[in-house]
CSV table of N, CA and C in Angstrom, one decimal:
chain,number,residue,atom,x,y,z
A,1291,MET,N,152.4,179.5,178.2
A,1291,MET,CA,151.3,179.0,179.0
A,1291,MET,C,151.7,177.6,179.5
A,1292,PHE,N,151.6,177.4,180.7
A,1292,PHE,CA,151.8,176.0,181.3
A,1292,PHE,C,150.5,175.4,181.5
A,1293,LEU,N,150.3,174.3,180.7
A,1293,LEU,CA,148.9,173.7,180.6
A,1293,LEU,C,148.8,172.3,181.2
A,1294,PHE,N,147.7,172.0,181.8
A,1294,PHE,CA,147.3,170.7,182.1
A,1294,PHE,C,145.8,170.6,181.8
A,1295,THR,N,145.4,169.8,180.7
A,1295,THR,CA,144.1,169.8,180.2
A,1295,THR,C,143.7,168.5,179.6
A,1296,PRO,N,142.5,168.0,179.9
A,1296,PRO,CA,142.1,166.7,179.3
A,1296,PRO,C,141.6,166.9,177.9
A,1297,THR,N,141.4,168.1,177.5
A,1297,THR,CA,141.0,168.4,176.1
A,1297,THR,C,142.1,169.3,175.4
A,1298,GLN,N,142.0,169.3,174.1
A,1298,GLN,CA,143.0,170.1,173.3
A,1298,GLN,C,142.7,171.6,173.6
A,1299,PRO,N,143.8,172.4,173.9
A,1299,PRO,CA,143.7,173.8,174.1
A,1299,PRO,C,143.3,174.5,172.8
A,1300,LEU,N,142.5,175.5,172.9
A,1300,LEU,CA,141.9,176.2,171.7
A,1300,LEU,C,142.6,177.5,171.6
A,1301,LEU,N,143.3,177.7,170.5
A,1301,LEU,CA,144.1,178.9,170.2
A,1301,LEU,C,143.4,179.6,169.0
A,1302,LEU,N,142.8,180.7,169.2
A,1302,LEU,CA,142.0,181.4,168.1
A,1302,LEU,C,142.8,182.3,167.3
A,1303,ALA,N,142.2,182.8,166.2
A,1303,ALA,CA,142.8,183.8,165.4
A,1303,ALA,C,143.2,185.0,166.2
A,1304,GLY,N,144.3,185.6,165.9
A,1304,GLY,CA,144.8,186.7,166.7
A,1304,GLY,C,145.8,186.4,167.7
A,1305,CYS,N,145.9,185.1,168.0
A,1305,CYS,CA,147.0,184.6,168.9
A,1305,CYS,C,148.2,184.4,168.1
A,1306,ASP,N,149.3,185.0,168.5
A,1306,ASP,CA,150.6,184.8,167.8
A,1306,ASP,C,151.7,184.6,168.8
A,1307,ASP,N,152.6,183.7,168.4
A,1307,ASP,CA,153.8,183.4,169.1
A,1307,ASP,C,153.6,183.0,170.6
A,1308,ILE,N,152.7,182.1,170.8
A,1308,ILE,CA,152.4,181.6,172.2
A,1308,ILE,C,153.3,180.5,172.5
A,1309,THR,N,154.0,180.5,173.6
A,1309,THR,CA,154.8,179.4,174.0
A,1309,THR,C,154.0,178.6,175.0
A,1310,ILE,N,154.0,177.3,174.7
A,1310,ILE,CA,153.3,176.3,175.6
A,1310,ILE,C,154.2,175.3,176.1
A,1311,ALA,N,153.9,174.8,177.3
A,1311,ALA,CA,154.6,173.8,178.0
A,1311,ALA,C,153.7,173.0,179.0
A,1312,PRO,N,154.1,171.9,179.5
A,1312,PRO,CA,153.3,171.2,180.4
A,1312,PRO,C,153.2,172.0,181.7
A,1313,TYR,N,152.1,171.8,182.4
A,1313,TYR,CA,151.9,172.5,183.7
A,1313,TYR,C,153.1,172.2,184.6
A,1314,ASN,N,153.6,173.2,185.3
A,1314,ASN,CA,154.9,173.0,186.0
A,1314,ASN,C,154.8,173.1,187.5
A,1315,THR,N,153.6,173.2,188.0
A,1315,THR,CA,153.6,173.3,189.5
A,1315,THR,C,153.5,172.0,190.1
A,1316,TYR,N,154.1,171.8,191.3
A,1316,TYR,CA,154.2,170.5,192.0
A,1316,TYR,C,154.0,170.8,193.5
A,1317,TYR,N,153.2,170.0,194.1
A,1317,TYR,CA,153.1,170.0,195.6
A,1317,TYR,C,152.5,168.7,196.0
A,1318,SER,N,152.7,168.3,197.3
A,1318,SER,CA,152.4,167.0,197.7
A,1318,SER,C,150.9,166.5,197.6
A,1319,SER,N,150.0,167.5,197.6
A,1319,SER,CA,148.6,167.0,197.4
A,1319,SER,C,148.0,167.3,196.0
A,1320,LEU,N,148.9,167.5,195.1
A,1320,LEU,CA,148.5,167.8,193.7
A,1320,LEU,C,147.6,166.7,193.1
A,1321,ALA,N,148.1,165.5,193.3
A,1321,ALA,CA,147.3,164.3,192.7
A,1321,ALA,C,145.9,164.3,193.2
A,1322,GLY,N,145.8,164.5,194.5
A,1322,GLY,CA,144.4,164.5,195.1
A,1322,GLY,C,143.6,165.6,194.6
A,1323,HIS,N,144.1,166.8,194.4
A,1323,HIS,CA,143.4,167.9,193.9
A,1323,HIS,C,143.0,167.7,192.4
A,1324,ILE,N,143.8,167.1,191.6
A,1324,ILE,CA,143.5,166.8,190.2
A,1324,ILE,C,142.4,165.7,190.2
A,1325,ALA,N,142.5,164.7,191.0
A,1325,ALA,CA,141.4,163.7,191.1
A,1325,ALA,C,140.1,164.3,191.5
A,1326,HIS,N,140.1,165.1,192.5
A,1326,HIS,CA,138.9,165.8,193.1
A,1326,HIS,C,138.2,166.6,192.0
A,1327,ALA,N,139.0,167.2,191.1
A,1327,ALA,CA,138.5,168.0,190.0
A,1327,ALA,C,137.9,167.1,188.9
A,1328,GLY,N,138.1,165.8,189.0
A,1328,GLY,CA,137.6,164.9,188.0
A,1328,GLY,C,138.5,164.7,186.8
A,1329,PHE,N,139.8,165.1,186.9
A,1329,PHE,CA,140.7,164.8,185.9
A,1329,PHE,C,141.5,163.6,186.1
A,1330,SER,N,142.2,163.1,185.1
A,1330,SER,CA,143.1,162.0,185.2
A,1330,SER,C,144.5,162.4,185.0
A,1331,LEU,N,145.4,161.9,185.8
A,1331,LEU,CA,146.8,162.3,185.6
A,1331,LEU,C,147.4,161.8,184.3
A,1332,SER,N,146.7,160.7,183.7
A,1332,SER,CA,147.3,160.1,182.5
A,1332,SER,C,146.7,160.8,181.2
A,1333,ILE,N,145.8,161.7,181.3
A,1333,ILE,CA,145.2,162.3,180.1
A,1333,ILE,C,145.6,163.8,180.2
A,1334,ASN,N,146.5,164.2,179.4
A,1334,ASN,CA,147.0,165.6,179.3
A,1334,ASN,C,147.3,166.0,177.9
A,1335,LYS,N,146.5,166.8,177.3
A,1335,LYS,CA,146.6,167.2,175.9
A,1335,LYS,C,147.2,168.6,175.7
A,1336,TRP,N,148.0,168.9,176.7
A,1336,TRP,CA,148.6,170.3,176.7
A,1336,TRP,C,149.3,170.6,175.3
A,1337,ASN,N,149.9,169.6,174.7
A,1337,ASN,CA,150.7,169.8,173.5
A,1337,ASN,C,150.0,169.5,172.2
A,1338,GLN,N,148.7,169.5,172.2
A,1338,GLN,CA,147.9,169.3,171.0
A,1338,GLN,C,146.9,170.4,170.8
A,1339,PRO,N,147.3,171.6,170.7
A,1339,PRO,CA,146.4,172.7,170.5
A,1339,PRO,C,145.7,172.7,169.2
A,1340,LEU,N,144.4,173.2,169.2
A,1340,LEU,CA,143.6,173.4,168.0
A,1340,LEU,C,143.7,174.8,167.6
A,1341,THR,N,143.9,175.0,166.3
A,1341,THR,CA,143.9,176.4,165.7
A,1341,THR,C,142.8,176.4,164.7
A,1342,PRO,N,141.5,176.5,165.1
A,1342,PRO,CA,140.4,176.4,164.1
A,1342,PRO,C,140.4,177.5,163.1
A,1343,THR,N,139.7,177.3,162.0
A,1343,THR,CA,139.6,178.3,161.0
A,1343,THR,C,138.1,178.4,160.7
A,1344,SER,N,137.7,179.5,160.0
A,1344,SER,CA,136.3,179.7,159.6
A,1344,SER,C,136.3,180.4,158.2
A,1345,SER,N,135.2,180.6,157.7
A,1345,SER,CA,135.2,181.2,156.4
A,1345,SER,C,135.7,182.7,156.5
A,1346,GLU,N,135.6,183.3,157.6
A,1346,GLU,CA,136.1,184.7,157.8
A,1346,GLU,C,137.6,184.8,158.1
A,1347,VAL,N,138.1,183.7,158.6
A,1347,VAL,CA,139.5,183.7,159.1
A,1347,VAL,C,140.3,182.7,158.2
A,1348,PRO,N,141.4,183.2,157.6
A,1348,PRO,CA,142.2,182.3,156.7
A,1348,PRO,C,142.8,181.2,157.6
A,1349,ALA,N,143.2,180.2,156.9
A,1349,ALA,CA,143.9,179.1,157.7
A,1349,ALA,C,145.1,179.6,158.4
A,1350,LEU,N,145.2,179.2,159.7
A,1350,LEU,CA,146.3,179.6,160.5
A,1350,LEU,C,147.5,178.7,160.3
A,1351,ASP,N,148.7,179.3,160.3
A,1351,ASP,CA,149.9,178.6,160.3
A,1351,ASP,C,150.3,178.3,161.8
A,1352,ASP,N,150.2,177.0,162.2
A,1352,ASP,CA,150.4,176.6,163.6
A,1352,ASP,C,151.8,177.1,164.1
A,1353,SER,N,152.8,177.1,163.2
A,1353,SER,CA,154.1,177.5,163.7
A,1353,SER,C,154.2,179.0,164.0
A,1354,ARG,N,153.2,179.8,163.5
A,1354,ARG,CA,153.2,181.2,163.8
A,1354,ARG,C,152.4,181.5,165.1
A,1355,VAL,N,151.4,180.6,165.3
A,1355,VAL,CA,150.5,180.8,166.4
A,1355,VAL,C,151.2,180.3,167.7
A,1356,TRP,N,151.8,179.1,167.7
A,1356,TRP,CA,152.3,178.5,169.0
A,1356,TRP,C,153.6,177.7,168.7
A,1357,HIS,N,154.4,177.6,169.8
A,1357,HIS,CA,155.6,176.7,169.7
A,1357,HIS,C,155.8,176.2,171.1
A,1358,LEU,N,156.5,175.1,171.2
A,1358,LEU,CA,156.9,174.5,172.5
A,1358,LEU,C,158.0,175.2,173.2
A,1359,LEU,N,157.9,175.4,174.5
A,1359,LEU,CA,159.0,175.9,175.3
A,1359,LEU,C,160.2,174.9,175.2
A,1360,SER,N,161.3,175.4,175.0
A,1360,SER,CA,162.5,174.6,175.0
A,1360,SER,C,162.6,173.8,176.3
A,1361,PRO,N,162.8,172.5,176.3
A,1361,PRO,CA,162.9,171.7,177.5
A,1361,PRO,C,164.1,172.3,178.4
A,1362,SER,N,165.1,172.8,177.8
A,1362,SER,CA,166.2,173.3,178.6
A,1362,SER,C,165.7,174.6,179.5
A,1363,ASN,N,164.6,175.2,179.1
A,1363,ASN,CA,164.1,176.3,179.9
A,1363,ASN,C,163.0,175.9,180.8
A,1364,PHE,N,162.7,174.6,180.9
A,1364,PHE,CA,161.6,174.1,181.7
A,1364,PHE,C,162.0,173.8,183.1
A,1365,ASN,N,161.3,174.3,184.1
A,1365,ASN,CA,161.6,173.9,185.5
A,1365,ASN,C,160.3,173.7,186.2
A,1366,LEU,N,160.3,172.8,187.2
A,1366,LEU,CA,159.1,172.6,188.0
A,1366,LEU,C,159.1,173.7,189.1
A,1367,TYR,N,157.9,174.2,189.3
A,1367,TYR,CA,157.7,175.2,190.4
A,1367,TYR,C,157.1,174.4,191.6
A,1368,GLN,N,157.9,174.3,192.6
A,1368,GLN,CA,157.4,173.6,193.8
A,1368,GLN,C,156.9,174.6,194.8
A,1369,ILE,N,155.6,174.4,195.2
A,1369,ILE,CA,155.0,175.2,196.2
A,1369,ILE,C,155.8,175.2,197.5
A,1370,PRO,N,156.2,176.4,198.0
A,1370,PRO,CA,157.1,176.4,199.1
A,1370,PRO,C,156.5,176.2,200.5
A,1371,PHE,N,155.5,175.4,200.6
A,1371,PHE,CA,154.9,175.1,201.9
A,1371,PHE,C,154.4,173.7,201.9
A,1372,GLN,N,154.3,173.1,203.1
A,1372,GLN,CA,153.9,171.7,203.2
A,1372,GLN,C,152.4,171.5,203.1
A,1373,THR,N,151.9,170.5,202.4
A,1373,THR,CA,150.5,170.2,202.3
A,1373,THR,C,150.4,168.7,202.6
A,1374,ASP,N,149.3,168.2,203.0
A,1374,ASP,CA,149.1,166.8,203.2
A,1374,ASP,C,148.9,166.2,201.9
A,1375,GLY,N,149.5,165.0,201.7
A,1375,GLY,CA,149.4,164.3,200.4
A,1375,GLY,C,150.6,163.4,200.2
A,1376,THR,N,150.4,162.6,199.2
A,1376,THR,CA,151.5,161.6,198.9
A,1376,THR,C,152.1,161.8,197.5
A,1377,THR,N,151.7,162.8,196.8
A,1377,THR,CA,152.2,163.0,195.4
A,1377,THR,C,153.7,163.2,195.5
A,1378,ASN,N,154.4,162.4,194.6
A,1378,ASN,CA,155.9,162.7,194.5
A,1378,ASN,C,156.1,163.1,193.1
A,1379,VAL,N,157.3,163.7,192.9
A,1379,VAL,CA,157.6,164.3,191.6
A,1379,VAL,C,157.6,163.3,190.4
A,1380,SER,N,157.9,162.0,190.7
A,1380,SER,CA,157.9,161.0,189.6
A,1380,SER,C,156.5,160.5,189.3
A,1381,SER,N,155.5,160.8,190.1
A,1381,SER,CA,154.1,160.3,189.8
A,1381,SER,C,153.2,161.3,189.3
A,1382,ILE,N,153.7,162.5,189.0
A,1382,ILE,CA,152.7,163.6,188.6
A,1382,ILE,C,152.4,163.4,187.1
A,1383,TYR,N,151.5,164.2,186.7
A,1383,TYR,CA,151.0,164.2,185.3
A,1383,TYR,C,152.1,164.0,184.3
A,1384,THR,N,151.8,163.6,183.1
A,1384,THR,CA,152.7,163.3,182.1
A,1384,THR,C,153.4,164.5,181.5
A,1385,LEU,N,154.7,164.6,181.7
A,1385,LEU,CA,155.4,165.7,181.1
A,1385,LEU,C,155.9,165.5,179.7
A,1386,GLY,N,156.0,164.2,179.3
A,1386,GLY,CA,156.6,163.9,178.1
A,1386,GLY,C,158.1,163.7,178.3
A,1387,THR,N,158.7,162.9,177.4
A,1387,THR,CA,160.1,162.5,177.6
A,1387,THR,C,161.1,163.6,177.6
A,1388,LEU,N,160.9,164.6,176.7
A,1388,LEU,CA,161.9,165.7,176.7
A,1388,LEU,C,161.9,166.5,178.0
A,1389,PHE,N,160.7,166.9,178.4
A,1389,PHE,CA,160.5,167.7,179.6
A,1389,PHE,C,160.9,167.0,180.9
A,1390,CYS,N,160.5,165.7,180.9
A,1390,CYS,CA,160.9,164.9,182.1
A,1390,CYS,C,162.4,164.7,182.2
A,1391,SER,N,163.0,164.5,181.1
A,1391,SER,CA,164.5,164.4,181.1
A,1391,SER,C,165.1,165.7,181.6
A,1392,ALA,N,164.6,166.8,181.1
A,1392,ALA,CA,165.2,168.1,181.5
A,1392,ALA,C,165.1,168.3,183.0
A,1393,VAL,N,164.0,167.9,183.6
A,1393,VAL,CA,163.8,168.1,185.0
A,1393,VAL,C,164.7,167.2,185.8
A,1394,PHE,N,164.7,165.9,185.4
A,1394,PHE,CA,165.5,164.9,186.2
A,1394,PHE,C,167.0,165.1,186.1
A,1395,THR,N,167.5,165.7,185.0
A,1395,THR,CA,168.9,165.9,184.9
A,1395,THR,C,169.3,167.0,185.9
A,1396,ARG,N,168.4,167.9,186.3
A,1396,ARG,CA,168.7,168.9,187.3
A,1396,ARG,C,168.4,168.6,188.7
A,1397,ILE,N,167.8,167.5,189.0
A,1397,ILE,CA,167.4,167.1,190.4
A,1397,ILE,C,168.6,166.5,191.0
């Protein structure tokens, strides 16, 4: 799952072996769309999932439920048409050091 979320993603019992990574779509009006939705580019909790437990569900082993996509397998998906906007690839949502480095080494 490629995620951009201001809150921690919720992964419930029964979820196994989910691969997560930062949202990977980019286009020139993305920043405007994110702002219009009421989100901030600086708040992205994609890599902080919650795996809640209850009395009916035994404690979940996070390493069984989810793992990060290897940065070497991460690519930005650029929308293949022009849109109005000034978003550039260096100003988009926080990818984190590992994913950002992986992208910029290929640009």
